mmCIF file of C-alpha atoms in Angstrom:
data_model
loop_
_atom_site.group_PDB
_atom_site.id
_atom_site.type_symbol
_atom_site.label_atom_id
_atom_site.label_comp_id
_atom_site.label_asym_id
_atom_site.label_seq_id
_atom_site.Cartn_x
_atom_site.Cartn_y
_atom_site.Cartn_z
ATOM 1 C CA UNK H 1 -13.120 -0.741 -3.602
ATOM 2 C CA UNK H 2 -13.134 -4.737 -3.605
ATOM 3 C CA UNK H 3 -9.248 -4.555 -1.927
ATOM 4 C CA UNK H 4 -8.070 -7.143 0.450
ATOM 5 C CA UNK H 5 -5.837 -5.920 3.503
ATOM 6 C CA UNK H 6 -2.756 -7.598 2.703
ATOM 7 C CA UNK H 7 -0.895 -6.472 5.656
ATOM 8 C CA UNK H 8 1.719 -3.415 7.713
ATOM 9 C CA UNK H 9 4.618 -1.405 6.454
ATOM 10 C CA UNK H 10 6.441 1.177 8.239
ATOM 11 C CA UNK H 11 7.248 4.476 7.087
ATOM 12 C CA UNK H 12 10.650 6.276 7.459
ATOM 13 C CA UNK H 13 9.604 7.936 10.644
ATOM 14 C CA UNK H 14 8.953 4.609 11.942
ATOM 15 C CA UNK H 15 4.888 4.932 11.745
ATOM 16 C CA UNK H 16 3.138 1.479 10.524
ATOM 17 C CA UNK H 17 0.049 1.794 8.138
ATOM 18 C CA UNK H 18 -1.886 -0.803 6.520
ATOM 19 C CA UNK H 19 -1.938 -2.008 2.955
ATOM 20 C CA UNK H 20 -4.415 -2.772 0.601
ATOM 21 C CA UNK H 21 -4.265 -4.655 -2.749
ATOM 22 C CA UNK H 22 -7.259 -4.856 -5.180
ATOM 23 C CA UNK H 23 -5.769 -8.385 -7.382
ATOM 24 C CA UNK H 24 -8.609 -7.032 -9.875
ATOM 25 C CA UNK H 25 -7.543 -3.714 -10.906
ATOM 26 C CA UNK H 26 -3.658 -4.105 -9.438
ATOM 27 C CA UNK H 27 -4.366 -0.820 -6.974
ATOM 28 C CA UNK H 28 -1.957 -0.822 -4.235
ATOM 29 C CA UNK H 29 -3.675 1.466 -1.081
ATOM 30 C CA UNK H 30 -1.991 3.073 1.662
ATOM 31 C CA UNK H 31 -3.905 3.990 5.238
ATOM 32 C CA UNK H 32 -2.073 7.161 4.617
ATOM 33 C CA UNK H 33 -4.330 10.709 4.836
ATOM 34 C CA UNK H 34 -7.863 8.572 4.308
ATOM 35 C CA UNK H 35 -6.380 5.956 2.048
ATOM 36 C CA UNK H 36 -4.131 7.080 -0.762
ATOM 37 C CA UNK H 37 -3.399 5.103 -3.914
ATOM 38 C CA UNK H 38 0.239 4.308 -4.887
ATOM 39 C CA UNK H 39 0.466 2.593 -7.775
ATOM 40 C CA UNK H 40 -0.091 -0.883 -9.713
ATOM 41 C CA UNK H 41 1.055 -3.777 -8.500
ATOM 42 C CA UNK H 42 1.428 -7.864 -10.245
ATOM 43 C CA UNK H 43 1.044 -10.126 -6.620
ATOM 44 C CA UNK H 44 0.763 -9.189 -2.845
ATOM 45 C CA UNK H 45 4.511 -9.121 -2.852
ATOM 46 C CA UNK H 46 5.004 -6.464 -4.923
ATOM 47 C CA UNK H 47 2.300 -4.354 -3.382
ATOM 48 C CA UNK H 48 3.901 -4.283 0.152
ATOM 49 C CA UNK H 49 6.986 -3.320 -1.384
ATOM 50 C CA UNK H 50 5.417 -0.429 -3.786
ATOM 51 C CA UNK H 51 3.624 0.767 -0.145
ATOM 52 C CA UNK H 52 7.092 0.575 1.533
ATOM 53 C CA UNK H 53 8.528 2.914 -1.134
ATOM 54 C CA UNK H 54 5.661 5.117 -1.423
ATOM 55 C CA UNK H 55 6.083 5.915 2.658
ATOM 56 C CA UNK H 56 10.045 5.631 2.580
ATOM 57 C CA UNK H 57 10.245 9.700 3.064
ATOM 58 C CA UNK H 58 6.576 10.258 4.890
#
């Protein structure tokens, strides 16, 4: 996985998780339960938003 760490986001419960994004495959990964895939994003900003949405009720 040639993903780049692009930041951290908080879940709904307040825990902080790392976010990785692969600009080639566009896949977004969150350090939740190992590394969970949470879809594809076209930019780093979009990846952060997707990660935040994925973690919203976690």
